[in-house]
Short mmCIF file of C-alpha atoms and ligand atoms in Angstrom, two decimals:
data_model
loop_
_atom_site.label_atom_id
_atom_site.label_comp_id
_atom_site.label_asym_id
_atom_site.label_seq_id
_atom_site.Cartn_x
_atom_site.Cartn_y
_atom_site.Cartn_z
CA MET A 1 -28.99 9.51 20.61
CA GLN A 2 -26.16 8.62 18.12
CA LYS A 3 -26.66 6.18 15.73
CA ILE A 4 -23.05 4.44 15.77
CA VAL A 5 -21.56 1.58 14.79
CA ILE A 6 -20.07 -0.48 17.91
CA ILE A 7 -17.08 -3.58 17.08
CA LYS A 8 -16.63 -5.90 20.08
CA TYR A 9 -13.24 -7.64 19.76
CA GLY A 10 -12.89 -11.13 20.96
CA GLU A 11 -9.50 -12.90 20.73
CA LEU A 12 -7.99 -9.77 20.98
CA SER A 13 -9.00 -9.05 24.48
CA THR A 14 -6.65 -12.64 25.62
CA LYS A 15 -3.13 -10.33 24.33
CA LYS A 16 -2.59 -8.49 27.08
CA ASP A 17 1.03 -8.15 26.60
CA ASN A 18 0.31 -6.09 23.56
CA LEU A 19 -3.35 -5.23 23.26
CA ASN A 20 -2.43 -1.57 22.94
CA PHE A 21 -0.37 -2.53 19.54
CA PHE A 22 -3.28 -5.14 18.31
CA LEU A 23 -5.90 -1.99 19.04
CA GLN A 24 -4.01 0.62 17.26
CA THR A 25 -3.39 -1.74 14.18
CA LEU A 26 -7.28 -2.88 14.23
CA LYS A 27 -8.08 0.93 14.27
CA GLN A 28 -5.98 1.75 11.10
CA ASN A 29 -6.31 -1.37 9.37
CA ILE A 30 -10.55 0.23 9.52
CA GLN A 31 -9.73 3.61 9.11
CA GLU A 32 -7.92 2.51 5.76
CA LEU A 33 -10.70 0.56 4.60
CA LEU A 34 -12.98 3.10 5.17
CA LYS A 35 -11.56 5.88 4.27
CA ASP A 36 -13.77 6.78 1.29
CA LEU A 37 -16.45 7.07 4.02
CA GLU A 38 -15.89 9.91 6.03
CA VAL A 39 -15.58 8.20 9.17
CA THR A 40 -14.25 8.79 12.66
CA VAL A 41 -12.92 5.62 14.65
CA THR A 42 -12.37 5.73 17.96
CA ASN A 43 -11.72 2.94 20.78
CA ASP A 44 -12.41 3.47 24.64
CA PHE A 45 -12.94 0.39 27.47
CA GLY A 46 -13.42 -2.91 25.25
CA ARG A 47 -15.16 -1.36 22.47
CA MET A 48 -14.36 0.40 18.79
CA PHE A 49 -16.66 2.81 17.42
CA VAL A 50 -17.48 4.14 14.08
CA GLU A 51 -19.13 7.36 13.98
CA SER A 52 -20.33 8.47 10.37
CA LYS A 53 -23.28 9.16 8.01
CA GLU A 54 -26.63 7.37 8.28
CA GLU A 55 -26.35 6.69 4.23
CA ASN A 56 -22.79 4.53 5.32
CA PHE A 57 -24.05 2.25 7.65
CA LEU A 58 -25.18 -0.30 5.53
CA LYS A 59 -21.43 0.11 3.28
CA ILE A 60 -19.60 0.34 6.65
CA THR A 61 -21.41 -3.12 8.52
CA GLU A 62 -20.73 -5.21 4.84
CA ARG A 63 -17.03 -3.91 5.00
CA LEU A 64 -16.48 -4.45 8.52
CA GLN A 65 -17.27 -8.11 8.04
CA LYS A 66 -14.49 -8.86 6.11
CA VAL A 67 -11.94 -7.46 8.33
CA PHE A 68 -9.91 -9.89 10.59
CA GLY A 69 -9.62 -9.21 14.72
CA ILE A 70 -13.51 -8.38 14.92
CA HIS A 71 -15.53 -10.27 16.95
CA GLU A 72 -18.86 -9.18 16.39
CA ILE A 73 -20.28 -6.00 14.47
CA ILE A 74 -23.30 -3.96 15.52
CA VAL A 75 -25.36 -1.04 14.95
CA GLY A 76 -26.49 0.50 17.73
CA TYR A 77 -26.96 4.06 19.47
CA ARG A 78 -25.42 5.16 22.35
CA ASP A 79 -26.42 8.17 25.07
CA SER A 80 -24.51 10.23 27.64
CA SER A 81 -27.64 9.89 30.19
CA LEU A 82 -26.97 7.57 33.33
CA ASP A 83 -31.02 8.31 34.46
CA LEU A 84 -32.52 4.98 34.73
CA ASN A 85 -35.99 6.73 33.54
CA ASP A 86 -33.84 8.21 30.87
CA ILE A 87 -32.61 4.67 29.62
CA CYS A 88 -36.25 3.32 30.62
CA ASN A 89 -37.57 5.79 27.86
CA GLN A 90 -34.94 5.73 25.42
CA VAL A 91 -35.46 1.50 25.01
CA LEU A 92 -39.18 2.52 24.68
CA SER A 93 -38.67 4.73 21.55
CA LEU A 94 -36.27 2.28 19.99
CA ILE A 95 -37.94 -0.52 20.16
CA SER A 96 -41.60 1.39 19.00
CA ASP A 97 -41.41 0.72 15.27
CA LYS A 98 -40.66 -3.11 15.97
CA ASP A 99 -42.62 -5.65 15.38
CA PHE A 100 -42.86 -8.57 18.27
CA SER A 101 -44.06 -10.00 21.11
CA THR A 102 -41.73 -11.74 23.40
CA PHE A 103 -38.46 -9.64 24.30
CA LYS A 104 -35.37 -9.95 26.70
CA VAL A 105 -33.62 -7.13 27.97
CA GLU A 106 -29.89 -8.03 29.08
CA THR A 107 -27.50 -5.24 30.60
CA LYS A 108 -24.24 -5.27 30.81
CA ARG A 109 -22.03 -2.84 33.99
CA SER A 110 -18.70 -2.15 33.30
CA ASN A 111 -19.30 0.83 35.41
CA LYS A 112 -19.62 -0.40 38.75
CA LYS A 113 -20.30 2.91 40.36
CA PHE A 114 -24.07 2.84 38.76
CA PRO A 115 -26.59 2.23 42.06
CA LEU A 116 -27.54 -0.90 40.20
CA THR A 117 -26.81 -4.13 39.11
CA SER A 118 -27.13 -5.40 35.86
CA VAL A 119 -29.64 -7.89 36.29
CA GLU A 120 -31.62 -4.88 38.72
CA VAL A 121 -31.36 -2.58 35.52
CA SER A 122 -32.69 -5.26 33.19
CA LYS A 123 -35.70 -5.78 35.43
CA LYS A 124 -36.79 -2.25 36.09
CA VAL A 125 -36.28 -1.46 32.04
CA GLY A 126 -38.01 -5.09 31.37
CA SER A 127 -40.95 -4.02 33.90
CA PHE A 128 -41.18 -0.52 31.84
CA ILE A 129 -41.50 -1.99 28.07
CA LEU A 130 -44.39 -4.59 29.67
CA LYS A 131 -46.27 -1.11 31.32
CA ASN A 132 -45.95 0.85 28.56
CA LYS A 133 -46.59 -1.32 25.71
CA ALA A 134 -49.48 -3.77 25.26
CA GLY A 135 -49.19 -7.17 24.27
CA LEU A 136 -45.76 -8.29 24.85
CA LYS A 137 -44.52 -11.13 27.11
CA VAL A 138 -40.79 -11.63 28.57
CA ASP A 139 -38.67 -14.69 27.38
CA VAL A 140 -35.62 -15.19 28.51
CA LYS A 141 -34.87 -18.55 27.02
CA ASN A 142 -35.56 -17.94 23.36
CA PRO A 143 -37.26 -13.93 22.82
CA GLU A 144 -37.91 -12.71 19.62
CA LEU A 145 -36.27 -9.09 20.36
CA LEU A 146 -33.08 -8.79 22.43
CA VAL A 147 -32.48 -5.53 24.01
CA ASN A 148 -28.99 -5.24 25.34
CA LEU A 149 -28.02 -2.54 27.57
CA GLU A 150 -24.12 -1.34 27.98
CA ILE A 151 -23.74 1.04 31.28
CA ARG A 152 -20.30 2.33 31.30
CA LYS A 153 -18.62 5.10 32.44
CA THR A 154 -20.16 8.13 30.38
CA GLU A 155 -22.31 7.11 28.28
CA VAL A 156 -24.93 3.95 27.38
CA LEU A 157 -25.01 1.58 24.76
CA TYR A 158 -28.42 0.14 23.24
CA TYR A 159 -28.39 -2.42 20.73
CA GLY A 160 -30.06 -5.26 19.06
CA GLU A 161 -28.89 -7.41 16.55
CA ARG A 162 -25.45 -8.56 16.47
CA ILE A 163 -23.72 -9.54 13.00
CA LYS A 164 -20.17 -12.36 13.38
CA GLY A 165 -17.32 -10.67 12.81
CA LEU A 166 -14.41 -12.87 11.25
CA GLY A 167 -12.01 -13.53 14.59
CA GLY A 168 -8.43 -13.99 13.79
CA TYR A 169 -5.96 -11.45 14.40
CA PRO A 170 -5.97 -7.37 12.77
CA VAL A 171 -3.49 -8.15 9.93
CA GLY A 172 0.05 -7.02 10.22
CA THR A 173 0.07 -7.94 14.01
CA LEU A 174 2.09 -10.66 13.30
CA GLY A 175 4.34 -9.49 10.22
CA LYS A 176 4.66 -10.35 6.71
CA GLY A 177 4.80 -13.20 4.70
CA LEU A 178 4.86 -13.95 1.10
CA LEU A 179 2.22 -15.70 -0.56
CA MET A 180 3.13 -17.95 -3.61
CA LEU A 181 0.07 -17.19 -5.40
CA SER A 182 -0.72 -19.38 -8.38
CA GLY A 183 -3.88 -19.11 -10.29
CA GLY A 184 -5.33 -22.23 -9.05
CA ILE A 185 -7.58 -22.77 -6.10
CA ASP A 186 -5.42 -23.52 -3.15
CA SER A 187 -3.02 -20.56 -3.30
CA PRO A 188 -5.60 -18.09 -2.51
CA VAL A 189 -7.48 -19.91 0.40
CA ALA A 190 -3.88 -20.43 1.80
CA GLY A 191 -3.26 -16.83 1.62
CA PHE A 192 -6.95 -16.19 3.57
CA MET A 193 -5.95 -18.57 6.07
CA ALA A 194 -2.42 -16.60 6.63
CA ILE A 195 -3.88 -13.01 6.52
CA LYS A 196 -6.32 -14.65 9.65
CA ARG A 197 -4.17 -14.94 11.76
CA GLY A 198 -2.86 -11.44 11.54
CA ILE A 199 -0.09 -11.48 8.67
CA LYS A 200 0.27 -9.09 5.98
CA LEU A 201 0.79 -10.72 2.52
CA GLU A 202 2.64 -9.65 -0.78
CA ALA A 203 2.35 -12.35 -3.52
CA ILE A 204 4.40 -13.69 -5.86
CA TYR A 205 3.57 -15.20 -8.97
CA PHE A 206 5.58 -16.81 -11.54
CA GLU A 207 4.93 -16.59 -14.94
CA SER A 208 6.18 -18.50 -18.13
CA PRO A 209 5.05 -16.27 -21.43
CA PRO A 210 4.39 -17.53 -24.47
CA HIS A 211 3.66 -20.59 -22.89
CA THR A 212 1.36 -19.28 -20.18
CA SER A 213 -1.12 -16.20 -21.45
CA ILE A 214 -1.84 -13.28 -20.13
CA GLN A 215 -5.02 -13.90 -19.17
CA ALA A 216 -3.41 -16.84 -16.65
CA LYS A 217 -1.62 -13.83 -15.52
CA ASN A 218 -4.55 -11.59 -15.32
CA LYS A 219 -6.22 -13.99 -13.25
CA VAL A 220 -3.55 -13.77 -10.67
CA LYS A 221 -4.60 -10.20 -10.58
CA MET A 222 -7.95 -10.76 -9.70
CA LEU A 223 -7.25 -13.42 -7.31
CA ALA A 224 -4.84 -11.17 -5.48
CA GLU A 225 -7.37 -8.18 -5.81
CA LYS A 226 -10.23 -10.52 -4.00
CA LEU A 227 -7.71 -10.82 -0.92
CA VAL A 228 -6.90 -7.24 -0.94
CA ASP A 229 -10.56 -6.83 0.72
CA TYR A 230 -9.14 -8.81 3.78
CA ASN A 231 -5.39 -7.70 3.39
CA GLY A 232 -5.77 -4.34 2.32
CA ALA A 233 -3.16 -3.32 -0.67
CA LEU A 234 -1.12 -5.84 -1.78
CA LYS A 235 2.01 -6.31 -3.63
CA LEU A 236 2.25 -8.83 -6.25
CA HIS A 237 6.00 -9.77 -7.36
CA VAL A 238 5.69 -11.29 -10.79
CA ILE A 239 8.72 -12.78 -12.13
CA ASN A 240 9.55 -14.53 -15.32
CA PHE A 241 10.19 -17.98 -15.16
CA THR A 242 10.40 -19.00 -19.05
CA LYS A 243 13.97 -19.26 -19.09
CA ILE A 244 14.33 -21.39 -15.87
CA GLN A 245 11.83 -23.53 -17.40
CA GLU A 246 13.00 -23.90 -20.32
CA GLU A 247 16.40 -24.85 -19.06
CA ILE A 248 15.38 -27.50 -16.80
CA LEU A 249 12.91 -29.42 -19.60
CA LYS A 250 16.28 -29.66 -21.74
CA ASN A 251 18.61 -30.74 -19.61
CA ILE A 252 16.91 -32.63 -16.82
CA PRO A 253 15.65 -36.17 -16.61
CA HIS A 254 11.49 -35.74 -16.94
CA GLU A 255 10.45 -37.43 -13.51
CA TYR A 256 12.10 -34.57 -12.10
CA LEU A 257 11.29 -31.55 -13.56
CA ILE A 258 8.39 -30.48 -11.28
CA THR A 259 10.77 -31.34 -8.37
CA ILE A 260 13.45 -29.12 -9.36
CA MET A 261 11.12 -26.24 -11.15
CA ARG A 262 9.58 -26.08 -7.31
CA ARG A 263 13.12 -25.59 -5.72
CA MET A 264 13.57 -22.71 -8.16
CA MET A 265 10.69 -20.93 -7.01
CA TYR A 266 11.50 -21.69 -3.39
CA ARG A 267 14.56 -20.26 -3.49
CA ILE A 268 13.57 -16.98 -5.71
CA SER A 269 10.70 -16.52 -3.36
CA ALA A 270 13.43 -16.54 -0.08
CA ILE A 271 15.32 -14.00 -1.57
CA ILE A 272 12.18 -11.84 -2.64
CA ALA A 273 10.94 -12.15 0.93
CA SER A 274 14.08 -11.59 2.32
CA ARG A 275 14.09 -8.40 0.43
CA ARG A 276 10.89 -7.29 1.12
CA ASN A 277 10.88 -8.31 5.04
CA CYS A 278 8.58 -11.13 5.05
CA HIS A 279 9.40 -13.18 7.68
CA ILE A 280 7.28 -16.46 6.06
CA LEU A 281 6.53 -18.17 2.88
CA VAL A 282 2.90 -19.00 2.18
CA ASN A 283 2.30 -21.79 -0.07
CA GLY A 284 -1.47 -24.18 -0.96
CA GLU A 285 0.51 -27.22 -0.48
CA SER A 286 -1.64 -29.95 1.13
CA ILE A 287 0.11 -33.22 1.54
CA GLY A 288 -0.47 -36.01 -0.65
CA GLN A 289 -2.43 -34.02 -3.39
CA VAL A 290 -0.12 -34.33 -5.96
CA ALA A 291 3.27 -36.03 -6.27
CA SER A 292 5.09 -32.83 -5.36
CA GLN A 293 3.33 -32.79 -2.47
CA THR A 294 4.69 -36.51 -0.73
CA LEU A 295 6.30 -35.93 2.28
CA THR A 296 9.30 -36.93 0.59
CA SER A 297 8.92 -34.56 -2.38
CA MET A 298 7.94 -31.32 0.07
CA LYS A 299 11.19 -32.17 2.29
CA CYS A 300 13.41 -32.34 -1.31
CA ILE A 301 11.82 -29.15 -2.18
CA ASN A 302 11.73 -27.16 1.55
CA GLU A 303 15.57 -27.95 1.85
CA VAL A 304 17.06 -25.18 -0.39
CA VAL A 305 15.34 -22.57 1.62
CA LYS A 306 16.13 -21.47 5.31
CA ILE A 307 13.03 -19.55 5.55
CA PRO A 308 9.97 -20.95 7.49
CA VAL A 309 7.19 -22.08 4.68
CA ILE A 310 4.00 -22.17 6.23
CA ARG A 311 1.21 -24.18 4.47
CA PRO A 312 -2.23 -23.61 5.79
CA LEU A 313 -4.01 -26.09 4.13
CA ALA A 314 -1.03 -28.97 4.54
CA CYS A 315 -4.26 -31.04 6.49
CA PHE A 316 -7.13 -30.00 4.24
CA ASP A 317 -8.97 -32.29 1.83
CA LYS A 318 -9.70 -30.88 -1.74
CA LEU A 319 -13.46 -30.52 -0.83
CA GLU A 320 -12.92 -28.44 2.35
CA ILE A 321 -10.65 -26.22 0.24
CA ILE A 322 -13.18 -25.55 -2.63
CA ALA A 323 -15.46 -24.86 0.51
CA LEU A 324 -13.90 -22.35 1.78
CA ALA A 325 -12.58 -20.90 -1.77
CA LYS A 326 -16.47 -20.44 -2.42
CA LYS A 327 -16.48 -18.87 0.48
CA ILE A 328 -14.09 -16.48 0.16
CA ASP A 329 -15.48 -15.99 -3.48
CA THR A 330 -12.29 -16.78 -5.14
CA TYR A 331 -13.40 -20.26 -6.73
CA GLU A 332 -15.39 -18.81 -9.88
CA THR A 333 -12.33 -17.24 -10.03
CA SER A 334 -9.89 -20.17 -9.69
CA ILE A 335 -11.58 -22.33 -12.15
CA LEU A 336 -11.15 -20.32 -15.45
CA PRO A 337 -9.50 -22.24 -17.72
CA TYR A 338 -6.36 -21.00 -17.95
CA GLU A 339 -3.06 -22.38 -17.98
CA ASP A 340 -0.30 -21.84 -15.68
CA CYS A 341 3.59 -22.64 -15.56
CA CYS A 342 2.96 -26.03 -13.68
CA THR A 343 0.28 -27.64 -15.57
CA ILE A 344 2.10 -27.13 -19.11
CA PHE A 345 5.46 -28.81 -17.74
CA VAL A 346 3.59 -31.64 -15.99
CA PRO A 347 5.63 -34.87 -16.75
CA ASP A 348 3.50 -37.90 -17.53
CA HIS A 349 5.45 -39.87 -14.42
CA PRO A 350 6.40 -37.57 -11.96
CA VAL A 351 8.76 -38.75 -9.24
CA ILE A 352 6.86 -39.71 -6.17
CA ASN A 353 9.50 -40.22 -3.67
CA PRO A 354 12.57 -37.95 -5.04
CA SER A 355 15.78 -38.15 -3.38
CA ILE A 356 18.24 -34.80 -2.41
CA GLN A 357 20.97 -36.07 -3.82
CA LYS A 358 19.74 -36.86 -7.24
CA ALA A 359 17.70 -32.88 -6.96
CA GLN A 360 21.03 -31.87 -6.26
CA GLU A 361 23.18 -33.63 -8.78
CA TYR A 362 20.50 -32.90 -11.54
CA GLU A 363 20.42 -29.34 -10.67
CA LYS A 364 24.14 -29.10 -11.98
CA LEU A 365 23.20 -29.84 -15.31
CA ILE A 366 22.22 -26.37 -15.76
CA PRO A 367 23.50 -22.64 -14.26
CA TYR A 368 20.78 -22.80 -11.71
CA GLU A 369 22.47 -19.63 -9.89
CA GLU A 370 22.94 -17.27 -13.01
CA LEU A 371 19.25 -18.28 -14.12
CA ILE A 372 17.53 -17.25 -10.74
CA TYR A 373 19.88 -13.87 -10.73
CA GLU A 374 18.76 -13.36 -14.15
CA ALA A 375 15.03 -14.30 -13.55
CA ILE A 376 15.32 -11.96 -10.53
CA LYS A 377 15.86 -8.74 -12.56
CA THR A 378 12.54 -9.55 -14.36
CA GLU A 379 10.50 -8.86 -11.15
CA GLU A 380 7.50 -6.67 -11.83
CA VAL A 381 5.90 -5.26 -9.01
CA ILE A 382 2.23 -4.58 -9.40
CA ASN A 383 0.58 -2.52 -6.53
CA ILE A 384 -2.89 -4.11 -5.88
CA ASP A 385 -5.76 -2.07 -4.32
CA LYS A 386 -9.22 -2.37 -4.24
CA LEU A 387 -9.65 1.10 -4.82
CA SER A 388 -8.23 1.49 -7.99
CA SER A 389 -10.07 -1.24 -9.50
CA ILE A 390 -12.87 -1.54 -12.00
CA GLU A 391 -15.10 -3.14 -9.46
CA LYS A 392 -15.13 -0.04 -7.74
CA TYR A 393 -16.51 2.38 -10.40
CA ARG A 394 -19.13 0.01 -11.84
CA ASP A 395 -21.66 1.73 -10.41
CA ILE A 396 -20.29 4.83 -11.55
CA LEU A 397 -19.59 3.76 -14.82
P1 ATP B 1 -3.20 -24.47 -6.18
O1 ATP B 1 -2.51 -25.17 -5.83
O2 ATP B 1 -3.13 -22.60 -6.38
O3 ATP B 1 -4.68 -24.55 -6.56
P2 ATP B 1 -2.15 -25.82 -8.50
O4 ATP B 1 -2.40 -26.45 -7.33
O5 ATP B 1 -1.96 -25.48 -9.88
O6 ATP B 1 -2.86 -24.12 -7.40
P3 ATP B 1 0.19 -26.56 -7.06
O7 ATP B 1 0.92 -26.98 -8.03
O8 ATP B 1 -0.87 -27.38 -6.31
O9 ATP B 1 -0.94 -25.43 -7.73
O10 ATP B 1 1.39 -25.61 -6.66
C1 ATP B 1 1.34 -25.98 -4.60
C2 ATP B 1 1.72 -24.84 -4.65
O11 ATP B 1 2.80 -23.82 -5.39
C3 ATP B 1 0.39 -23.46 -5.02
O12 ATP B 1 -0.60 -23.39 -4.12
C4 ATP B 1 1.10 -22.19 -4.85
O13 ATP B 1 1.25 -21.80 -3.30
C5 ATP B 1 2.66 -22.90 -5.33
N1 ATP B 1 2.56 -22.51 -6.88
C6 ATP B 1 2.52 -23.04 -8.06
N2 ATP B 1 2.15 -22.66 -8.93
C7 ATP B 1 2.77 -21.08 -8.83
C8 ATP B 1 3.21 -20.38 -9.69
N3 ATP B 1 2.82 -20.12 -10.98
N4 ATP B 1 3.39 -19.00 -8.85
C9 ATP B 1 3.69 -18.76 -7.74
N5 ATP B 1 3.01 -20.14 -6.87
C10 ATP B 1 2.87 -20.99 -6.79
MG1 MG B 2 -2.57 -27.23 -5.25
#
C-alpha cells in the first residue's frame, strides 16, 4: 500500500469546457508550491495525487491548504488490488492502531465493472471489521471513525479524515490583475479575494519619500509576501508619487486633494496594468468607508480609466474585513503604525460629492500628463517570492 496525498477539486468540476486547462493550471501551481520537497503530482479521473517521502506529508498538507481550486485534502493510501478479500484486510490493518468504538464504511465506485455495488462493498467490509475487531458498533449517523473507500479502475483508495481546502479557482485560470496595494487593512484582503477567483496578481504601491518611510514600504513588501502564499511569486511595482503629491498640494484646492490624487493613482495603475497584460485593477475600496469612497467619489475617480476596476470589498463592513484579514494573517502587519501617502495628505474637509467637471478643471492647474510620465519612469519592480524570504530560512539560521 502506498501512502499518498489525495486532492479533490470541487467547483472545478463544473467547468466542463475548459476543465483540462483548469486542471493543468492547478497541477502547475501545486508543483511550483512544493518544488523544494521532491514530489510527483499526477491527476487521474477526478482526483489529483501527490507522492512524496513520509517526512514531507505534514508540510504538503499545510501548504495545500493555501491553494485555490482545492476542495479537500486527504492523506490516504492506495493499492492496486481490486480483490474484495484484500480490500477487507487492508482496511483492517489500517484501522488496527486506531482507538474508536463506532464506525461506518462509505464506498464510492467509479469503476462500474466492479462486481459489487458501493453499498454491498460497505456492508461486506463493515461486517468483516465487526467480525475481526472486538467491541465495535456501526453508527451510520455519527461514527467516530469514517472509513472511505474509492474503487477505481486500477486501484482502491483508502482514507479517513479530510481537510477542507480553500475552494475557488486555480490561480491564473482567469488571467491577470493589478492590485493597488497600500499598507492598510483592506487592500491585502481585496487581493486575497481576487486571487480566490483565479486571478493571478501583480501589485502596485505608491510611495512618497521622504513623507513616507522605508518602514512603510517594507510593510507593503511584507503584505505582498503574505499574498505570495496564495498567489505564487508576485511582482510589486513601486512608483514614486512624491512629485505628483507635492504639485497637487501646492496647486489644487484642498478639498479636492484626495480626489485628484486618486485619479492620478488610477491613471498610473491603468498604464502599468496595460504594460503587464493585466485585465483589471483590484483595490480595497469599500462603499462609504471614507470620503473618497462615496458613490459620487468613486464615479469621479473611476472616470479617468477604461480598464475595469474590481472592488471585492465594496459591500463589506470594516469588521467583516478585519475578520478576514485576521484569517489570512495580514492584520497584524497592516496595523503596524507607519504612515502611507494618503494619510499624510488628508485634508480637514475632503469633498464628499466631488464634481467631475471641477476635478477636470482643477487638474489643468498642474501638468499632470508630464507628471504621470515622470512618475512611471521611477518604477521599481520588486520580485516577491516566498522562497527568497527570511522566514523561509528562519529554522536554518
Ligand atoms: P486599505 O484600504 O488597504 O486599508 P487605506 O484605507 O489606507 O488602506 P484607502 O484610502 O481606503 O486606503 O484607499 C482605498 C484603496 O486605494 C486601498 O484599499 C488601495 O487599494 C488603494 N490605495 C490607497 N493608497 C495606496 C497606495 N499608496 N498605493 C497603492 N494603492 C493604494
Ligand atoms: Mg480603506
